[in-house]
PDB file of C-alpha atoms in Angstrom:
ATOM      1  CA  UNK A   1      -0.243  -0.101  -0.005  1.00  0.00           C
ATOM      2  CA  UNK A   2       1.196   3.187  -0.847  1.00  0.00           C
ATOM      3  CA  UNK A   3       1.988   5.665   2.111  1.00  0.00           C
ATOM      4  CA  UNK A   4       2.157   8.671  -0.017  1.00  0.00           C
ATOM      5  CA  UNK A   5      -1.216  10.004  -0.995  1.00  0.00           C
ATOM      6  CA  UNK A   6      -0.190  12.653  -3.521  1.00  0.00           C
ATOM      7  CA  UNK A   7      -0.594  12.126  -7.299  1.00  0.00           C
ATOM      8  CA  UNK A   8       1.969  11.014  -9.346  1.00  0.00           C
ATOM      9  CA  UNK A   9       3.224  13.953 -11.173  1.00  0.00           C
ATOM     10  CA  UNK A  10       5.746  14.389 -14.066  1.00  0.00           C
ATOM     11  CA  UNK A  11       8.677  15.623 -12.468  1.00  0.00           C
ATOM     12  CA  UNK A  12       8.553  12.708 -10.012  1.00  0.00           C
ATOM     13  CA  UNK A  13       8.622  10.592 -12.904  1.00  0.00           C
ATOM     14  CA  UNK A  14      11.166  12.031 -14.395  1.00  0.00           C
ATOM     15  CA  UNK A  15      13.402  11.430 -11.190  1.00  0.00           C
ATOM     16  CA  UNK A  16      12.969   7.706 -11.363  1.00  0.00           C
ATOM     17  CA  UNK A  17      15.409   5.271 -12.881  1.00  0.00           C
ATOM     18  CA  UNK A  18      13.844   2.526 -14.851  1.00  0.00           C
ATOM     19  CA  UNK A  19      14.566  -0.196 -17.168  1.00  0.00           C
ATOM     20  CA  UNK A  20      12.295  -1.720 -19.777  1.00  0.00           C
ATOM     21  CA  UNK A  21      13.471  -5.274 -19.322  1.00  0.00           C
ATOM     22  CA  UNK A  22      12.304  -5.017 -15.544  1.00  0.00           C
ATOM     23  CA  UNK A  23       9.104  -3.479 -16.423  1.00  0.00           C
ATOM     24  CA  UNK A  24       8.418  -6.008 -19.461  1.00  0.00           C
ATOM     25  CA  UNK A  25       9.246  -8.892 -17.027  1.00  0.00           C
ATOM     26  CA  UNK A  26       6.942  -7.683 -14.684  1.00  0.00           C
ATOM     27  CA  UNK A  27       3.926  -6.954 -17.067  1.00  0.00           C
ATOM     28  CA  UNK A  28       4.085  -9.832 -19.271  1.00  0.00           C
ATOM     29  CA  UNK A  29       5.093 -12.804 -17.108  1.00  0.00           C
ATOM     30  CA  UNK A  30       4.626 -11.911 -13.573  1.00  0.00           C
ATOM     31  CA  UNK A  31       1.520 -10.037 -13.597  1.00  0.00           C
ATOM     32  CA  UNK A  32      -0.368 -12.449 -15.683  1.00  0.00           C
ATOM     33  CA  UNK A  33       0.675 -15.446 -13.858  1.00  0.00           C
ATOM     34  CA  UNK A  34      -0.553 -13.920 -10.595  1.00  0.00           C
ATOM     35  CA  UNK A  35      -3.776 -12.450 -11.939  1.00  0.00           C
ATOM     36  CA  UNK A  36      -4.712 -15.433 -14.178  1.00  0.00           C
ATOM     37  CA  UNK A  37      -7.824 -15.484 -16.631  1.00  0.00           C
ATOM     38  CA  UNK A  38      -8.863 -12.236 -15.137  1.00  0.00           C
ATOM     39  CA  UNK A  39      -5.516 -10.363 -16.115  1.00  0.00           C
ATOM     40  CA  UNK A  40      -6.762  -8.219 -19.154  1.00  0.00           C
ATOM     41  CA  UNK A  41      -9.660  -7.017 -17.306  1.00  0.00           C
ATOM     42  CA  UNK A  42      -7.703  -6.193 -14.087  1.00  0.00           C
ATOM     43  CA  UNK A  43      -4.921  -4.381 -16.312  1.00  0.00           C
ATOM     44  CA  UNK A  44      -7.360  -2.260 -17.855  1.00  0.00           C
ATOM     45  CA  UNK A  45      -8.646  -1.346 -14.454  1.00  0.00           C
ATOM     46  CA  UNK A  46      -5.300  -1.065 -13.123  1.00  0.00           C
ATOM     47  CA  UNK A  47      -4.631   1.553 -15.678  1.00  0.00           C
ATOM     48  CA  UNK A  48      -7.612   3.405 -15.145  1.00  0.00           C
ATOM     49  CA  UNK A  49      -6.455   3.929 -11.589  1.00  0.00           C
ATOM     50  CA  UNK A  50      -3.248   4.675 -12.530  1.00  0.00           C
ATOM     51  CA  UNK A  51      -4.773   7.748 -14.475  1.00  0.00           C
ATOM     52  CA  UNK A  52      -6.851   8.532 -11.522  1.00  0.00           C
ATOM     53  CA  UNK A  53      -3.771   8.964  -9.627  1.00  0.00           C
ATOM     54  CA  UNK A  54      -2.030  11.163 -12.307  1.00  0.00           C
ATOM     55  CA  UNK A  55      -1.789  14.688 -12.276  1.00  0.00           C
ATOM     56  CA  UNK A  56      -3.253  15.744 -15.757  1.00  0.00           C
ATOM     57  CA  UNK A  57      -4.809  19.053 -16.933  1.00  0.00           C
ATOM     58  CA  UNK A  58      -3.967  19.052 -20.686  1.00  0.00           C
ATOM     59  CA  UNK A  59      -4.246  16.251 -23.375  1.00  0.00           C
ATOM     60  CA  UNK A  60      -0.204  17.087 -23.941  1.00  0.00           C
ATOM     61  CA  UNK A  61       0.356  15.534 -20.586  1.00  0.00           C
ATOM     62  CA  UNK A  62      -1.343  12.229 -21.283  1.00  0.00           C
ATOM     63  CA  UNK A  63       1.591  11.820 -24.068  1.00  0.00           C
ATOM     64  CA  UNK A  64       4.349  12.948 -21.489  1.00  0.00           C
ATOM     65  CA  UNK A  65       3.095  10.067 -18.864  1.00  0.00           C
ATOM     66  CA  UNK A  66       3.096   7.686 -21.701  1.00  0.00           C
ATOM     67  CA  UNK A  67       6.726   8.616 -22.443  1.00  0.00           C
ATOM     68  CA  UNK A  68       7.813   8.431 -18.899  1.00  0.00           C
ATOM     69  CA  UNK A  69       6.147   5.071 -17.870  1.00  0.00           C
ATOM     70  CA  UNK A  70       7.770   3.655 -20.765  1.00  0.00           C
ATOM     71  CA  UNK A  71       4.958   2.746 -22.970  1.00  0.00           C
ATOM     72  CA  UNK A  72       6.270   4.537 -26.175  1.00  0.00           C
ATOM     73  CA  UNK A  73       5.106   7.609 -27.903  1.00  0.00           C
ATOM     74  CA  UNK A  74       1.645   8.685 -28.029  1.00  0.00           C
ATOM     75  CA  UNK A  75      -0.004  10.994 -30.563  1.00  0.00           C
ATOM     76  CA  UNK A  76      -3.438  11.942 -31.239  1.00  0.00           C
ATOM     77  CA  UNK A  77      -4.674  11.239 -34.504  1.00  0.00           C
ATOM     78  CA  UNK A  78      -7.977  12.403 -34.752  1.00  0.00           C
ATOM     79  CA  UNK A  79     -10.612  13.980 -32.202  1.00  0.00           C
ATOM     80  CA  UNK A  80     -14.160  13.980 -32.868  1.00  0.00           C
ATOM     81  CA  UNK A  81     -17.188  14.577 -30.498  1.00  0.00           C
ATOM     82  CA  UNK A  82     -17.773  11.134 -29.438  1.00  0.00           C
ATOM     83  CA  UNK A  83     -14.425   9.744 -29.824  1.00  0.00           C
ATOM     84  CA  UNK A  84     -10.550  10.200 -29.693  1.00  0.00           C
ATOM     85  CA  UNK A  85      -8.176   8.324 -31.831  1.00  0.00           C
ATOM     86  CA  UNK A  86      -4.656   7.592 -30.483  1.00  0.00           C
ATOM     87  CA  UNK A  87      -1.482   6.128 -32.046  1.00  0.00           C
ATOM     88  CA  UNK A  88       1.255   4.428 -30.014  1.00  0.00           C
ATOM     89  CA  UNK A  89       4.613   3.734 -31.870  1.00  0.00           C
ATOM     90  CA  UNK A  90       8.163   3.982 -31.022  1.00  0.00           C
ATOM     91  CA  UNK A  91      11.475   1.850 -30.434  1.00  0.00           C
ATOM     92  CA  UNK A  92      10.451   0.264 -27.337  1.00  0.00           C
ATOM     93  CA  UNK A  93       6.903  -0.554 -28.417  1.00  0.00           C
ATOM     94  CA  UNK A  94       8.437  -1.998 -31.701  1.00  0.00           C
ATOM     95  CA  UNK A  95      10.609  -4.240 -29.682  1.00  0.00           C
ATOM     96  CA  UNK A  96       7.808  -5.488 -27.378  1.00  0.00           C
ATOM     97  CA  UNK A  97       5.600  -6.321 -30.258  1.00  0.00           C
ATOM     98  CA  UNK A  98       8.004  -8.026 -32.087  1.00  0.00           C
ATOM     99  CA  UNK A  99       9.729  -9.928 -29.237  1.00  0.00           C
ATOM    100  CA  UNK A 100       9.295 -13.780 -29.773  1.00  0.00           C
ATOM    101  CA  UNK A 101       8.747 -14.277 -26.012  1.00  0.00           C
ATOM    102  CA  UNK A 102       6.235 -11.830 -25.315  1.00  0.00           C
ATOM    103  CA  UNK A 103       2.483 -12.083 -25.818  1.00  0.00           C
ATOM    104  CA  UNK A 104       1.988  -8.215 -25.576  1.00  0.00           C
ATOM    105  CA  UNK A 105      -1.535  -6.626 -24.694  1.00  0.00           C
ATOM    106  CA  UNK A 106      -2.210  -3.090 -24.365  1.00  0.00           C
ATOM    107  CA  UNK A 107      -5.015  -3.070 -21.890  1.00  0.00           C
ATOM    108  CA  UNK A 108      -3.426  -1.073 -19.419  1.00  0.00           C
ATOM    109  CA  UNK A 109      -2.910   1.663 -21.681  1.00  0.00           C
ATOM    110  CA  UNK A 110      -6.444   1.430 -23.118  1.00  0.00           C
ATOM    111  CA  UNK A 111      -7.861   1.761 -19.427  1.00  0.00           C
ATOM    112  CA  UNK A 112      -5.466   4.904 -18.518  1.00  0.00           C
ATOM    113  CA  UNK A 113      -6.517   6.564 -21.873  1.00  0.00           C
ATOM    114  CA  UNK A 114     -10.271   6.083 -21.084  1.00  0.00           C
ATOM    115  CA  UNK A 115      -9.749   7.205 -17.640  1.00  0.00           C
ATOM    116  CA  UNK A 116      -7.768  10.347 -18.551  1.00  0.00           C
ATOM    117  CA  UNK A 117     -10.119  11.529 -21.220  1.00  0.00           C
ATOM    118  CA  UNK A 118     -12.524  11.195 -18.497  1.00  0.00           C
ATOM    119  CA  UNK A 119     -10.607  13.445 -16.282  1.00  0.00           C
ATOM    120  CA  UNK A 120      -9.854  16.028 -19.032  1.00  0.00           C
ATOM    121  CA  UNK A 121     -13.247  15.887 -20.943  1.00  0.00           C
ATOM    122  CA  UNK A 122     -15.655  15.499 -17.943  1.00  0.00           C
ATOM    123  CA  UNK A 123     -17.572  12.424 -19.795  1.00  0.00           C
ATOM    124  CA  UNK A 124     -17.337   8.812 -19.117  1.00  0.00           C
ATOM    125  CA  UNK A 125     -15.845   6.432 -21.885  1.00  0.00           C
ATOM    126  CA  UNK A 126     -14.254   3.266 -22.777  1.00  0.00           C
ATOM    127  CA  UNK A 127     -10.691   2.593 -24.638  1.00  0.00           C
ATOM    128  CA  UNK A 128     -10.110  -0.130 -27.110  1.00  0.00           C
ATOM    129  CA  UNK A 129      -6.794  -1.172 -28.597  1.00  0.00           C
ATOM    130  CA  UNK A 130      -5.782  -2.557 -31.927  1.00  0.00           C
ATOM    131  CA  UNK A 131      -2.068  -3.837 -32.545  1.00  0.00           C
ATOM    132  CA  UNK A 132      -0.923  -3.584 -35.908  1.00  0.00           C
ATOM    133  CA  UNK A 133       2.319  -5.825 -35.931  1.00  0.00           C
ATOM    134  CA  UNK A 134       3.078  -5.256 -39.765  1.00  0.00           C
ATOM    135  CA  UNK A 135       3.716  -1.219 -38.834  1.00  0.00           C
ATOM    136  CA  UNK A 136       4.707  -1.949 -35.003  1.00  0.00           C
ATOM    137  CA  UNK A 137       2.045   0.441 -33.840  1.00  0.00           C
ATOM    138  CA  UNK A 138      -1.111   0.439 -31.552  1.00  0.00           C
ATOM    139  CA  UNK A 139      -4.154   2.330 -32.333  1.00  0.00           C
ATOM    140  CA  UNK A 140      -6.199   3.280 -29.454  1.00  0.00           C
ATOM    141  CA  UNK A 141      -9.989   4.511 -29.637  1.00  0.00           C
ATOM    142  CA  UNK A 142     -11.702   5.747 -26.656  1.00  0.00           C
ATOM    143  CA  UNK A 143     -15.455   6.442 -26.916  1.00  0.00           C
ATOM    144  CA  UNK A 144     -16.998   9.283 -24.871  1.00  0.00           C
ATOM    145  CA  UNK A 145     -20.281   8.535 -23.425  1.00  0.00           C
ATOM    146  CA  UNK A 146     -21.892  11.666 -22.418  1.00  0.00           C
ATOM    147  CA  UNK A 147     -22.016  12.100 -18.779  1.00  0.00           C
ATOM    148  CA  UNK A 148     -23.474   8.498 -17.760  1.00  0.00           C
ATOM    149  CA  UNK A 149     -22.863   8.542 -14.077  1.00  0.00           C
ATOM    150  CA  UNK A 150     -21.010   5.483 -13.116  1.00  0.00           C
ATOM    151  CA  UNK A 151     -22.898   2.713 -11.246  1.00  0.00           C
ATOM    152  CA  UNK A 152     -22.382   2.337  -7.620  1.00  0.00           C
ATOM    153  CA  UNK A 153     -22.731  -1.255  -6.149  1.00  0.00           C
ATOM    154  CA  UNK A 154     -23.686  -1.081  -2.779  1.00  0.00           C
ATOM    155  CA  UNK A 155     -23.017  -4.088  -0.627  1.00  0.00           C
ATOM    156  CA  UNK A 156     -25.928  -5.204   1.694  1.00  0.00           C
ATOM    157  CA  UNK A 157     -25.448  -5.130   5.423  1.00  0.00           C
TER     158      UNK A 157
END
């Protein structure tokens, strides 16, 4: 459990020393083993939680977080009223996609984008990813659902 309750900011991330290999081992070997069949679902919500705990006020900051997390270079491809399209590329991403031992997915990144867009645009939404192994990039679509309140389930006493 985190002792510090403040949000993650870009300056804090830049001061960390990180290696891609350690991250990839945790992300693609250990977490799926621990989480089992529910890994994609849980990783998606881990991404949402990570966005909630990040300090973002502008769309450009989302791309900076992606870079600092070591996820790759994120760019906004198209913004529409009901959806935003992103593209993730870069050398690190290419290495992950082409690595013969890794079964990569981008559920965490999709969850992060869905929650980040909710925070910035004040609309609920969901994120979806599509991997293009030939072009070595990932396309994300975040669909905006107009101000639909999230369902809160109360546990009976």
